[in-house]
Amino acid sequence: MVVDVNRYVCGYCGACVSVCPVDALELVETWLEVHECCTECGACVRVCPVGALEVRA
Amino acid sequence: MSESYDVVVVGAGPAGSIAARAAAREGARVLLIEKRQTIGDPVRCAEGIAKEAVHRHIDPDPRWIAAEVEGFRIVSPDGTPLEMRGVSSGEVGYVLERKLFDRALASDAVQHGVDVRVKTRAVGLLRSDGAVRGVVMEHLGERHEVEAGVVIGADGIESKVGRWAGIDTRLALKDIDVCAQMLVHDPSIDQSICQFYLGNEVAPGGYAWIFPKGNECANVGLGMLGSRSNGGLPMQRLRRFVSERLPKANILEVMVGGVPVSEPMHGIVADGLMLVGDAAHQSSALTGGGIANAMDAGAIAGRVAAAAIADEDTSRERLSEYEREWFELKGKSLKRDWVVKERLVKLTDEQLNGFMHSLQGVEFREMHVHEILVHLLKRNPKLLWWLKDLL
Ligand SMILES: Cc1cc2nc3c(=O)[nH]c(=O)nc-3n(C[C@H](O)[C@H](O)[C@H](O)COP(=O)(O)OP(=O)(O)OC[C@H]3O[C@@H](n4cnc5c(N)ncnc54)[C@H](O)[C@@H]3O)c2cc1C
Ligand code: SF4
Ligand code: SF4
């Protein structure tokens, strides 16, 4: 898992899920899951309206 | 034990509930599933909609109408307002209470015989010979399978159903508006009108809005293009907008979301499968309005699904009748909205100001994109090259 979700910040809107090119994200009600297949492209980080996502350094 | 329905609808937003009801009305046995434990909550919407669009699908009910507006005001980057009041409304009219509206649509579907299950999430599709044959779902940690003649994916912006069936519903960064919104209390807000604020400072490639919700409250929000945003930017810009323009406001709710603003999407059916609403990128790329389109598309999809079941032909060709009808109904305006948006996002604030100034004093008969474009051209004949293919 290479994208970190700050669960205190996430507003569970699903915007990140819609731009992930490899289907690595899934919104389970209020819980965003990140799957191993993430390629660190950073698209989700950019669209998150509240800045809850970060590609782990 | 495996269950079976004629139609399984995934997602109980406006698209899903209307599709489920339409299929049930035509005699299909329908299951509607929703992953959230509460339908309609949390809201991801500014809740504005034309009155006629609501009346087409459900009788108005004061319980879910938060406010009625008589017009709208567009404010240019330099603060010049353009106001349209008391004219027939193409785009706005009601501001809904979607928590209750979405629930009302779902219970209407139930009254038409639809089975609903909440806290039930689709996690995959059943396939055979390449065709979709049902849905794998999870409820309270347990998986089970439900067979279906037709699966309707109404699972919103985060849609997975289409992807599972091989339809690419991913959004490019330039094809999504990313938004933040607050429900604020502030007695100074004009409750009679919906307001839109343009400008690259306010919201690059998008706009900010103030939609009244009655009781001195309003939805104040902002959306910008994903390609011009960055992690957290919409919320930062919204905080600035609110503190500058409504410094005394109390914030009662905060929410975030994304709206598809892509070119109209084709290929929204497959063998045994249809996509509706945000899952099929059916919102207007210009305004971001998607409730009306979601319901209109849902009504067609549900009806066609039931007819296909009755004919025992749920092939892609048969279900394509939905896509054809949808594009006959909305294809032209969706395309126009997308082209206008693609051009608008390239304008500088100076150009936007110029356009808005040129419209001062115009008597609008209708609040409609087409009407605005016609007047824009009348006042700026030089824009012919820019506008002629849109009128
Ligand atoms: C900030 C913002 C402001 C907006 N303002 C307006 C406006 O003023 N006017 C307007 O007309 N439109 C507006 N829109 C757009 C509008 O909200 C959407 O177009 C509309 O909600 C789309 O309806 P839908 O039924 O397709 O999807 P949704 O309403 O998103 O419903 C999809 C449902 O599917 C569920 N779901 C998703 N995945 C699964 C799964 N795997 N299993 C089960 N259930 C699932 C979700 O939980 C959700 O309930 C706005 C959007 C945003 C983000
Ligand atoms: S970084 Fe890219 S691949 Fe990884 S979860 Fe985000 S969008 Fe998906
Ligand atoms: S875009 Fe941000 S707020 Fe929305 S679900 Fe993803 S991480 Fe959460």
Short mmCIF file of C-alpha atoms and ligand atoms in Angstrom, two decimals:
data_model
loop_
_atom_site.label_atom_id
_atom_site.label_comp_id
_atom_site.label_asym_id
_atom_site.label_seq_id
_atom_site.Cartn_x
_atom_site.Cartn_y
_atom_site.Cartn_z
CA MET A 1 0.00 0.00 0.00
CA VAL A 2 1.67 3.17 -1.15
CA VAL A 3 -1.03 5.79 -0.73
CA ASP A 4 -1.81 6.92 2.80
CA VAL A 5 -5.34 7.97 3.70
CA ASN A 6 -5.71 10.43 6.53
CA ARG A 7 -8.98 9.09 7.89
CA TYR A 8 -9.44 12.10 10.16
CA VAL A 9 -9.62 14.29 7.06
CA CYS A 10 -11.32 12.15 4.37
CA GLY A 11 -14.90 13.20 3.57
CA TYR A 12 -15.66 9.87 1.78
CA CYS A 13 -16.78 11.47 -1.49
CA GLY A 14 -15.40 8.95 -4.01
CA ALA A 15 -13.70 11.52 -6.28
CA CYS A 16 -10.36 9.71 -5.90
CA VAL A 17 -11.95 6.37 -6.83
CA SER A 18 -13.20 7.78 -10.14
CA VAL A 19 -9.75 8.87 -11.35
CA CYS A 20 -7.65 5.88 -10.26
CA PRO A 21 -6.38 4.29 -13.49
CA VAL A 22 -5.80 0.86 -11.98
CA ASP A 23 -8.84 0.48 -9.73
CA ALA A 24 -6.75 0.47 -6.57
CA LEU A 25 -9.27 2.46 -4.51
CA GLU A 26 -12.62 1.48 -3.11
CA LEU A 27 -15.00 3.43 -0.93
CA VAL A 28 -16.72 1.19 1.61
CA GLU A 29 -19.29 3.58 3.10
CA THR A 30 -16.96 5.95 4.96
CA TRP A 31 -13.84 3.82 4.68
CA LEU A 32 -11.47 4.26 1.74
CA GLU A 33 -9.53 1.07 0.95
CA VAL A 34 -6.24 1.14 -0.97
CA HIS A 35 -5.19 -2.05 -2.76
CA GLU A 36 -1.69 -3.29 -3.47
CA CYS A 37 -1.95 -2.62 -7.22
CA CYS A 38 -1.49 1.16 -6.71
CA THR A 39 1.17 2.50 -9.07
CA GLU A 40 1.78 5.76 -7.17
CA CYS A 41 0.59 7.84 -10.13
CA GLY A 42 -0.70 10.53 -7.76
CA ALA A 43 -3.99 11.24 -9.59
CA CYS A 44 -6.05 10.58 -6.47
CA VAL A 45 -3.85 12.88 -4.38
CA ARG A 46 -4.48 15.75 -6.79
CA VAL A 47 -8.27 15.48 -6.94
CA CYS A 48 -8.94 15.00 -3.25
CA PRO A 49 -10.88 18.15 -2.29
CA VAL A 50 -9.65 18.05 1.31
CA GLY A 51 -6.09 16.79 0.87
CA ALA A 52 -6.61 13.51 2.70
CA LEU A 53 -4.26 11.49 0.47
CA GLU A 54 -0.51 11.30 0.22
CA VAL A 55 1.81 9.08 -1.80
CA ARG A 56 4.13 7.56 0.78
CA ALA A 57 7.72 8.70 0.34
CA MET B 1 -28.65 -20.63 -1.95
CA SER B 2 -28.76 -18.34 -4.90
CA GLU B 3 -31.50 -15.78 -5.44
CA SER B 4 -32.73 -14.34 -8.68
CA TYR B 5 -34.42 -11.16 -9.90
CA ASP B 6 -35.28 -9.80 -13.34
CA VAL B 7 -33.35 -6.60 -12.66
CA VAL B 8 -30.76 -5.71 -10.00
CA VAL B 9 -30.00 -2.01 -9.63
CA VAL B 10 -26.75 -1.03 -7.90
CA GLY B 11 -26.92 2.33 -6.08
CA ALA B 12 -29.97 4.10 -4.64
CA GLY B 13 -29.32 7.66 -5.83
CA PRO B 14 -31.80 9.41 -8.15
CA ALA B 15 -30.67 7.35 -11.17
CA GLY B 16 -31.04 4.01 -9.39
CA SER B 17 -34.34 4.62 -7.62
CA ILE B 18 -36.02 5.94 -10.77
CA ALA B 19 -34.62 3.07 -12.88
CA ALA B 20 -35.83 0.52 -10.32
CA ARG B 21 -39.30 2.03 -10.18
CA ALA B 22 -39.58 2.24 -13.98
CA ALA B 23 -38.66 -1.43 -14.37
CA ALA B 24 -41.09 -2.50 -11.61
CA ARG B 25 -43.89 -0.49 -13.20
CA GLU B 26 -43.45 -2.54 -16.35
CA GLY B 27 -43.81 -5.75 -14.37
CA ALA B 28 -40.20 -6.70 -13.67
CA ARG B 29 -39.11 -8.16 -10.31
CA VAL B 30 -36.51 -5.66 -9.11
CA LEU B 31 -33.89 -5.53 -6.35
CA LEU B 32 -32.25 -2.19 -5.52
CA ILE B 33 -29.09 -2.32 -3.40
CA GLU B 34 -27.29 0.55 -1.66
CA LYS B 35 -23.93 0.28 0.09
CA ARG B 36 -24.64 3.02 2.60
CA GLN B 37 -26.65 2.34 5.72
CA THR B 38 -28.76 5.44 5.07
CA ILE B 39 -30.03 6.30 1.61
CA GLY B 40 -29.19 9.88 0.59
CA ASP B 41 -26.66 10.57 3.34
CA PRO B 42 -24.07 12.07 3.22
CA VAL B 43 -25.21 14.40 0.45
CA ARG B 44 -22.80 15.17 -2.40
CA CYS B 45 -24.80 17.92 -4.09
CA ALA B 46 -25.75 21.61 -4.15
CA GLU B 47 -29.35 20.42 -4.59
CA GLY B 48 -30.51 22.87 -7.28
CA ILE B 49 -32.86 21.58 -10.00
CA ALA B 50 -35.45 22.88 -12.47
CA LYS B 51 -39.00 22.44 -11.23
CA GLU B 52 -40.18 20.70 -14.40
CA ALA B 53 -37.41 18.13 -14.06
CA VAL B 54 -38.74 17.12 -10.64
CA HIS B 55 -42.39 17.13 -11.73
CA ARG B 56 -41.58 14.75 -14.60
CA HIS B 57 -40.79 12.05 -12.06
CA ILE B 58 -42.49 12.71 -8.72
CA ASP B 59 -45.14 14.99 -7.23
CA PRO B 60 -43.55 17.88 -5.33
CA ASP B 61 -43.61 17.51 -1.56
CA PRO B 62 -42.77 20.34 0.87
CA ARG B 63 -40.85 17.88 3.04
CA TRP B 64 -38.01 17.70 0.53
CA ILE B 65 -38.20 21.15 -1.06
CA ALA B 66 -35.88 23.36 1.00
CA ALA B 67 -36.37 26.53 -1.05
CA GLU B 68 -37.88 27.90 -4.25
CA VAL B 69 -35.92 30.49 -6.16
CA GLU B 70 -37.15 32.97 -8.76
CA GLY B 71 -33.98 33.36 -10.74
CA PHE B 72 -30.24 33.42 -10.78
CA ARG B 73 -27.29 35.73 -10.69
CA ILE B 74 -23.94 35.15 -12.33
CA VAL B 75 -21.11 37.27 -10.91
CA SER B 76 -18.09 37.95 -13.14
CA PRO B 77 -14.52 37.91 -11.80
CA ASP B 78 -14.58 41.71 -11.36
CA GLY B 79 -17.86 41.49 -9.41
CA THR B 80 -20.27 42.55 -12.19
CA PRO B 81 -23.58 40.76 -11.63
CA LEU B 82 -25.86 39.46 -14.35
CA GLU B 83 -29.30 38.77 -13.00
CA MET B 84 -32.24 36.85 -14.41
CA ARG B 85 -35.45 36.87 -12.42
CA GLY B 86 -39.01 35.78 -12.92
CA VAL B 87 -38.27 34.10 -16.22
CA SER B 88 -39.01 30.49 -17.03
CA SER B 89 -36.31 28.31 -15.60
CA GLY B 90 -34.19 25.96 -17.62
CA GLU B 91 -31.68 25.19 -14.91
CA VAL B 92 -32.96 26.09 -11.44
CA GLY B 93 -36.17 26.50 -9.49
CA TYR B 94 -36.09 24.24 -6.47
CA VAL B 95 -33.33 23.72 -3.99
CA LEU B 96 -33.97 20.24 -2.61
CA GLU B 97 -33.29 18.56 0.69
CA ARG B 98 -31.63 15.57 -0.96
CA LYS B 99 -31.34 13.50 2.17
CA LEU B 100 -35.13 13.36 2.12
CA PHE B 101 -35.59 13.54 -1.65
CA ASP B 102 -33.39 10.50 -2.35
CA ARG B 103 -35.22 8.60 0.39
CA ALA B 104 -38.59 9.62 -1.06
CA LEU B 105 -37.57 8.30 -4.49
CA ALA B 106 -36.46 5.00 -2.96
CA SER B 107 -39.66 4.59 -0.96
CA ASP B 108 -41.69 5.38 -4.06
CA ALA B 109 -39.83 2.54 -5.77
CA VAL B 110 -40.69 0.28 -2.83
CA GLN B 111 -44.35 1.19 -3.18
CA HIS B 112 -44.13 0.02 -6.78
CA GLY B 113 -42.91 -3.38 -5.61
CA VAL B 114 -39.13 -2.92 -5.65
CA ASP B 115 -37.14 -4.77 -2.94
CA VAL B 116 -34.50 -2.55 -1.34
CA ARG B 117 -31.45 -3.58 0.67
CA VAL B 118 -29.21 -1.04 2.37
CA LYS B 119 -25.72 -1.57 3.72
CA THR B 120 -25.39 -3.98 0.80
CA ARG B 121 -22.45 -3.35 -1.50
CA ALA B 122 -21.87 -4.78 -4.96
CA VAL B 123 -18.37 -6.28 -5.04
CA GLY B 124 -18.41 -7.98 -8.45
CA LEU B 125 -20.51 -9.30 -11.31
CA LEU B 126 -21.62 -12.82 -12.21
CA ARG B 127 -20.73 -13.56 -15.84
CA SER B 128 -21.31 -16.35 -18.27
CA ASP B 129 -20.35 -16.45 -21.94
CA GLY B 130 -19.17 -12.87 -21.61
CA ALA B 131 -22.60 -11.60 -20.56
CA VAL B 132 -23.46 -10.15 -17.17
CA ARG B 133 -25.77 -12.50 -15.27
CA GLY B 134 -25.97 -11.06 -11.79
CA VAL B 135 -24.25 -9.33 -8.91
CA VAL B 136 -21.99 -10.49 -6.11
CA MET B 137 -22.85 -8.48 -3.02
CA GLU B 138 -21.64 -8.10 0.50
CA HIS B 139 -23.87 -7.42 3.48
CA LEU B 140 -22.46 -7.21 7.03
CA GLY B 141 -19.31 -8.95 5.94
CA GLU B 142 -21.05 -11.84 4.18
CA ARG B 143 -20.99 -12.42 0.46
CA HIS B 144 -23.80 -13.77 -1.62
CA GLU B 145 -24.82 -13.93 -5.23
CA VAL B 146 -27.99 -12.69 -6.89
CA GLU B 147 -28.75 -13.65 -10.48
CA ALA B 148 -30.32 -11.01 -12.72
CA GLY B 149 -31.55 -10.73 -16.29
CA VAL B 150 -30.26 -7.16 -16.39
CA VAL B 151 -27.91 -5.35 -14.01
CA ILE B 152 -28.23 -1.56 -13.91
CA GLY B 153 -25.14 0.23 -12.60
CA ALA B 154 -26.32 3.44 -10.91
CA ASP B 155 -23.36 3.59 -8.58
CA GLY B 156 -22.43 7.24 -9.00
CA ILE B 157 -19.07 8.91 -9.49
CA GLU B 158 -17.16 6.04 -7.85
CA SER B 159 -18.78 3.53 -10.24
CA LYS B 160 -17.22 0.10 -10.40
CA VAL B 161 -20.01 -1.79 -12.13
CA GLY B 162 -19.08 -0.50 -15.58
CA ARG B 163 -15.39 -1.24 -15.08
CA TRP B 164 -16.16 -4.80 -14.01
CA ALA B 165 -18.04 -5.26 -17.28
CA GLY B 166 -15.20 -3.84 -19.34
CA ILE B 167 -16.62 -0.33 -19.82
CA ASP B 168 -14.01 2.30 -19.07
CA THR B 169 -15.66 4.79 -16.72
CA ARG B 170 -12.46 6.28 -15.35
CA LEU B 171 -12.26 10.06 -15.38
CA ALA B 172 -9.23 12.00 -16.59
CA LEU B 173 -8.21 14.88 -14.34
CA LYS B 174 -9.56 17.39 -16.88
CA ASP B 175 -12.92 15.59 -16.90
CA ILE B 176 -13.80 15.92 -13.22
CA ASP B 177 -14.86 18.93 -11.17
CA VAL B 178 -13.71 18.57 -7.59
CA CYS B 179 -15.89 20.32 -5.06
CA ALA B 180 -16.25 21.38 -1.47
CA GLN B 181 -19.42 22.76 0.08
CA MET B 182 -20.70 24.10 3.38
CA LEU B 183 -24.22 24.51 4.64
CA VAL B 184 -24.04 27.90 6.28
CA HIS B 185 -26.38 30.03 8.35
CA ASP B 186 -26.23 33.72 7.53
CA PRO B 187 -29.25 36.07 7.54
CA SER B 188 -27.58 38.31 4.94
CA ILE B 189 -27.94 35.70 2.18
CA ASP B 190 -30.46 36.51 -0.57
CA GLN B 191 -32.96 33.65 -0.34
CA SER B 192 -34.71 34.46 -3.63
CA ILE B 193 -31.96 33.59 -6.06
CA CYS B 194 -29.21 31.06 -6.88
CA GLN B 195 -25.81 32.70 -7.30
CA PHE B 196 -22.79 31.65 -9.35
CA TYR B 197 -19.32 33.25 -9.06
CA LEU B 198 -16.90 32.88 -11.97
CA GLY B 199 -13.18 33.46 -12.19
CA ASN B 200 -9.80 31.81 -12.11
CA GLU B 201 -9.08 33.30 -8.69
CA VAL B 202 -12.33 32.03 -7.22
CA ALA B 203 -12.44 28.59 -8.85
CA PRO B 204 -10.10 27.72 -11.75
CA GLY B 205 -12.12 26.04 -14.50
CA GLY B 206 -15.26 25.97 -12.37
CA TYR B 207 -17.34 28.30 -10.23
CA ALA B 208 -18.48 28.98 -6.70
CA TRP B 209 -22.16 28.92 -5.78
CA ILE B 210 -24.61 30.10 -3.14
CA PHE B 211 -27.92 28.21 -3.24
CA PRO B 212 -30.53 29.24 -0.64
CA LYS B 213 -31.99 26.51 1.56
CA GLY B 214 -34.50 28.51 3.60
CA ASN B 215 -34.33 29.34 7.33
CA GLU B 216 -31.50 31.82 6.60
CA CYS B 217 -29.30 28.95 5.40
CA ALA B 218 -27.59 28.21 2.09
CA ASN B 219 -25.33 25.71 0.36
CA VAL B 220 -22.12 27.59 -0.33
CA GLY B 221 -19.73 25.60 -2.45
CA LEU B 222 -17.02 25.63 -5.02
CA GLY B 223 -15.85 23.30 -7.75
CA MET B 224 -12.71 23.40 -9.89
CA LEU B 225 -11.23 21.28 -12.64
CA GLY B 226 -9.26 18.30 -11.36
CA SER B 227 -6.44 19.16 -13.77
CA ARG B 228 -6.11 22.59 -12.17
CA SER B 229 -6.53 21.47 -8.60
CA ASN B 230 -4.25 19.98 -6.04
CA GLY B 231 -4.77 18.01 -2.87
CA GLY B 232 -6.98 20.11 -0.57
CA LEU B 233 -7.29 23.15 -2.86
CA PRO B 234 -11.12 23.17 -3.23
CA MET B 235 -11.60 23.26 0.54
CA GLN B 236 -8.93 25.96 0.96
CA ARG B 237 -10.51 28.13 -1.73
CA LEU B 238 -13.97 27.61 -0.24
CA ARG B 239 -12.78 28.67 3.22
CA ARG B 240 -11.37 31.83 1.66
CA PHE B 241 -14.58 32.50 -0.31
CA VAL B 242 -16.73 32.11 2.80
CA SER B 243 -14.49 34.18 5.05
CA GLU B 244 -14.32 37.01 2.48
CA ARG B 245 -17.95 37.12 1.46
CA LEU B 246 -19.86 35.73 4.42
CA PRO B 247 -17.56 36.49 7.36
CA LYS B 248 -20.35 36.13 9.93
CA ALA B 249 -21.61 32.78 8.65
CA ASN B 250 -21.97 29.80 10.96
CA ILE B 251 -21.04 26.53 9.31
CA LEU B 252 -23.54 23.75 9.96
CA GLU B 253 -22.29 21.06 7.58
CA VAL B 254 -19.26 20.36 5.40
CA MET B 255 -19.10 18.02 2.44
CA VAL B 256 -16.91 17.22 -0.56
CA GLY B 257 -17.47 15.55 -3.91
CA GLY B 258 -16.66 15.16 -7.57
CA VAL B 259 -18.81 15.70 -10.68
CA PRO B 260 -18.07 14.19 -14.11
CA VAL B 261 -17.63 16.96 -16.71
CA SER B 262 -16.47 14.75 -19.58
CA GLU B 263 -17.54 14.52 -23.19
CA PRO B 264 -20.87 12.62 -23.37
CA MET B 265 -20.06 8.96 -22.85
CA HIS B 266 -21.05 6.37 -25.47
CA GLY B 267 -21.05 2.60 -25.06
CA ILE B 268 -22.96 2.61 -21.75
CA VAL B 269 -24.54 -0.83 -22.27
CA ALA B 270 -23.12 -4.35 -22.49
CA ASP B 271 -24.71 -7.81 -22.62
CA GLY B 272 -26.97 -7.84 -19.55
CA LEU B 273 -25.79 -4.47 -18.28
CA MET B 274 -26.68 -0.77 -18.40
CA LEU B 275 -25.10 2.28 -16.75
CA VAL B 276 -27.10 5.33 -15.65
CA GLY B 277 -26.47 8.67 -13.95
CA ASP B 278 -23.01 9.78 -12.82
CA ALA B 279 -21.81 6.22 -13.47
CA ALA B 280 -22.38 6.98 -17.17
CA HIS B 281 -21.09 10.59 -16.94
CA GLN B 282 -24.55 11.98 -17.68
CA SER B 283 -24.27 15.24 -15.73
CA SER B 284 -23.97 18.53 -17.63
CA ALA B 285 -20.28 19.32 -18.15
CA LEU B 286 -21.08 23.03 -18.01
CA THR B 287 -23.25 23.34 -14.90
CA GLY B 288 -22.37 20.09 -13.14
CA GLY B 289 -26.13 19.52 -12.76
CA GLY B 290 -26.80 15.80 -12.77
CA ILE B 291 -29.97 15.06 -10.79
CA ALA B 292 -32.41 15.67 -13.65
CA ASN B 293 -30.33 13.75 -16.17
CA ALA B 294 -29.85 10.86 -13.75
CA MET B 295 -33.63 10.58 -13.33
CA ASP B 296 -34.41 10.99 -17.04
CA ALA B 297 -31.87 8.32 -17.98
CA GLY B 298 -33.03 6.06 -15.15
CA ALA B 299 -36.62 6.19 -16.40
CA ILE B 300 -35.57 5.10 -19.89
CA ALA B 301 -33.16 2.44 -18.68
CA GLY B 302 -35.67 0.85 -16.31
CA ARG B 303 -38.37 0.71 -18.95
CA VAL B 304 -36.07 -0.76 -21.60
CA ALA B 305 -34.68 -3.31 -19.12
CA ALA B 306 -38.17 -4.57 -18.29
CA ALA B 307 -39.13 -4.78 -21.98
CA ALA B 308 -35.92 -6.67 -22.78
CA ILE B 309 -36.67 -9.16 -19.99
CA ALA B 310 -40.19 -9.68 -21.34
CA ASP B 311 -38.69 -10.33 -24.79
CA GLU B 312 -36.11 -12.70 -23.27
CA ASP B 313 -33.39 -10.78 -25.07
CA THR B 314 -31.00 -8.87 -22.84
CA SER B 315 -28.20 -8.64 -25.37
CA ARG B 316 -26.20 -5.50 -25.86
CA GLU B 317 -28.11 -4.81 -29.10
CA ARG B 318 -31.48 -5.02 -27.36
CA LEU B 319 -30.39 -2.86 -24.41
CA SER B 320 -28.88 -0.30 -26.79
CA GLU B 321 -32.40 1.01 -27.27
CA TYR B 322 -31.82 2.80 -23.94
CA GLU B 323 -28.64 4.45 -25.16
CA ARG B 324 -30.28 5.52 -28.43
CA GLU B 325 -33.28 7.05 -26.64
CA TRP B 326 -31.01 8.76 -24.14
CA PHE B 327 -28.92 10.38 -26.86
CA GLU B 328 -32.04 11.41 -28.79
CA LEU B 329 -33.31 13.11 -25.65
CA LYS B 330 -30.15 14.72 -24.29
CA GLY B 331 -27.26 14.03 -26.65
CA LYS B 332 -27.31 17.43 -28.30
CA SER B 333 -27.51 19.52 -25.16
CA LEU B 334 -24.91 17.40 -23.36
CA LYS B 335 -22.50 17.81 -26.26
CA ARG B 336 -23.11 21.55 -26.42
CA ASP B 337 -22.61 21.96 -22.67
CA TRP B 338 -19.33 20.08 -22.93
CA VAL B 339 -18.04 22.16 -25.84
CA VAL B 340 -19.03 25.42 -24.10
CA LYS B 341 -17.26 24.26 -20.94
CA GLU B 342 -14.11 23.28 -22.86
CA ARG B 343 -14.01 26.81 -24.29
CA LEU B 344 -14.93 28.62 -21.10
CA VAL B 345 -12.16 27.03 -19.07
CA LYS B 346 -9.62 28.52 -21.45
CA LEU B 347 -10.81 32.10 -20.93
CA THR B 348 -8.85 34.60 -18.88
CA ASP B 349 -10.63 36.65 -16.23
CA GLU B 350 -10.42 39.69 -18.53
CA GLN B 351 -12.22 37.82 -21.30
CA LEU B 352 -14.86 36.58 -18.87
CA ASN B 353 -15.40 40.13 -17.62
CA GLY B 354 -15.75 41.37 -21.20
CA PHE B 355 -18.40 38.76 -22.02
CA MET B 356 -20.32 39.48 -18.85
CA HIS B 357 -20.23 43.25 -19.41
CA SER B 358 -21.57 42.78 -22.94
CA LEU B 359 -24.67 41.06 -21.52
CA GLN B 360 -25.60 43.94 -19.20
CA GLY B 361 -29.14 45.17 -19.80
CA VAL B 362 -30.25 42.12 -21.77
CA GLU B 363 -33.82 41.04 -21.04
CA PHE B 364 -33.68 37.28 -20.71
CA ARG B 365 -36.87 35.37 -21.45
CA GLU B 366 -35.52 32.06 -20.29
CA MET B 367 -32.74 30.94 -17.98
CA HIS B 368 -31.07 28.67 -20.41
CA VAL B 369 -27.58 28.11 -21.77
CA HIS B 370 -28.84 28.48 -25.34
CA GLU B 371 -30.51 31.82 -24.53
CA ILE B 372 -27.31 33.16 -22.96
CA LEU B 373 -25.28 32.09 -26.01
CA VAL B 374 -27.75 33.75 -28.40
CA HIS B 375 -27.48 37.07 -26.54
CA LEU B 376 -23.73 36.74 -26.28
CA LEU B 377 -23.55 36.49 -30.06
CA LYS B 378 -25.97 39.40 -30.63
CA ARG B 379 -23.82 41.64 -28.49
CA ASN B 380 -20.49 40.29 -29.78
CA PRO B 381 -20.85 39.57 -33.52
CA LYS B 382 -17.13 38.90 -33.65
CA LEU B 383 -17.74 35.78 -31.58
CA LEU B 384 -19.44 34.10 -34.51
CA TRP B 385 -16.46 31.79 -35.10
CA TRP B 386 -16.46 30.87 -31.42
CA LEU B 387 -20.17 30.21 -31.11
CA LYS B 388 -21.68 29.33 -34.45
CA ASP B 389 -21.44 25.57 -34.09
CA LEU B 390 -23.22 25.77 -30.72
CA LEU B 391 -26.42 27.57 -31.68
C1 LIG C 1 -20.61 19.34 -4.76
C2 LIG C 1 -21.63 18.89 -5.77
C3 LIG C 1 -22.67 19.75 -6.11
C4 LIG C 1 -23.63 19.32 -7.03
N1 LIG C 1 -24.69 20.16 -7.27
C5 LIG C 1 -25.68 19.77 -8.08
C6 LIG C 1 -26.83 20.58 -8.28
O1 LIG C 1 -26.98 21.65 -7.69
N2 LIG C 1 -27.80 20.14 -9.13
C7 LIG C 1 -27.69 18.95 -9.77
O2 LIG C 1 -28.60 18.59 -10.54
N3 LIG C 1 -26.62 18.13 -9.59
C8 LIG C 1 -25.62 18.51 -8.76
N4 LIG C 1 -24.54 17.68 -8.55
C9 LIG C 1 -24.49 16.40 -9.26
C10 LIG C 1 -25.44 15.39 -8.65
O3 LIG C 1 -25.24 15.32 -7.25
C11 LIG C 1 -25.21 14.01 -9.28
O4 LIG C 1 -25.18 14.14 -10.68
C12 LIG C 1 -26.32 13.03 -8.90
O5 LIG C 1 -26.33 12.75 -7.54
C13 LIG C 1 -26.12 11.73 -9.68
O6 LIG C 1 -27.06 10.77 -9.28
P1 LIG C 1 -26.72 9.23 -9.36
O7 LIG C 1 -27.94 8.54 -8.91
O8 LIG C 1 -26.14 8.94 -10.68
O9 LIG C 1 -25.51 9.03 -8.34
P2 LIG C 1 -25.44 9.22 -6.75
O10 LIG C 1 -26.45 10.19 -6.29
O11 LIG C 1 -24.02 9.49 -6.45
O12 LIG C 1 -25.84 7.79 -6.20
C14 LIG C 1 -25.01 6.67 -6.35
C15 LIG C 1 -25.30 5.73 -5.22
O13 LIG C 1 -24.67 4.49 -5.46
C16 LIG C 1 -24.15 3.99 -4.25
N5 LIG C 1 -23.10 3.02 -4.58
C17 LIG C 1 -21.88 3.27 -5.13
N6 LIG C 1 -21.19 2.13 -5.29
C18 LIG C 1 -21.98 1.12 -4.83
C19 LIG C 1 -21.80 -0.30 -4.72
N7 LIG C 1 -20.67 -0.89 -5.12
N8 LIG C 1 -22.81 -1.04 -4.19
C20 LIG C 1 -23.95 -0.43 -3.78
N9 LIG C 1 -24.17 0.90 -3.85
C21 LIG C 1 -23.20 1.67 -4.37
C22 LIG C 1 -23.65 5.23 -3.56
O14 LIG C 1 -23.50 5.02 -2.17
C23 LIG C 1 -24.75 6.23 -3.88
O15 LIG C 1 -25.77 6.23 -2.93
C24 LIG C 1 -23.54 18.06 -7.64
C25 LIG C 1 -22.49 17.21 -7.30
C26 LIG C 1 -21.55 17.60 -6.37
C27 LIG C 1 -20.44 16.67 -6.00
S1 SF4 C 2 -1.71 6.90 -6.67
FE1 SF4 C 2 -2.66 6.45 -8.67
S2 SF4 C 2 -2.71 4.21 -8.73
FE2 SF4 C 2 -2.34 4.75 -6.58
S3 SF4 C 2 -4.39 4.81 -5.66
FE3 SF4 C 2 -3.91 6.90 -6.34
S4 SF4 C 2 -4.80 7.07 -8.39
FE4 SF4 C 2 -4.70 4.87 -7.90
S1 SF4 C 3 -11.19 12.20 -2.68
FE1 SF4 C 3 -10.37 12.58 -0.61
S2 SF4 C 3 -12.21 13.01 0.63
FE2 SF4 C 3 -12.91 12.01 -1.25
S3 SF4 C 3 -12.99 9.81 -0.71
FE3 SF4 C 3 -10.99 10.20 -1.66
S4 SF4 C 3 -9.63 10.60 0.08
FE4 SF4 C 3 -11.70 10.81 0.87
#
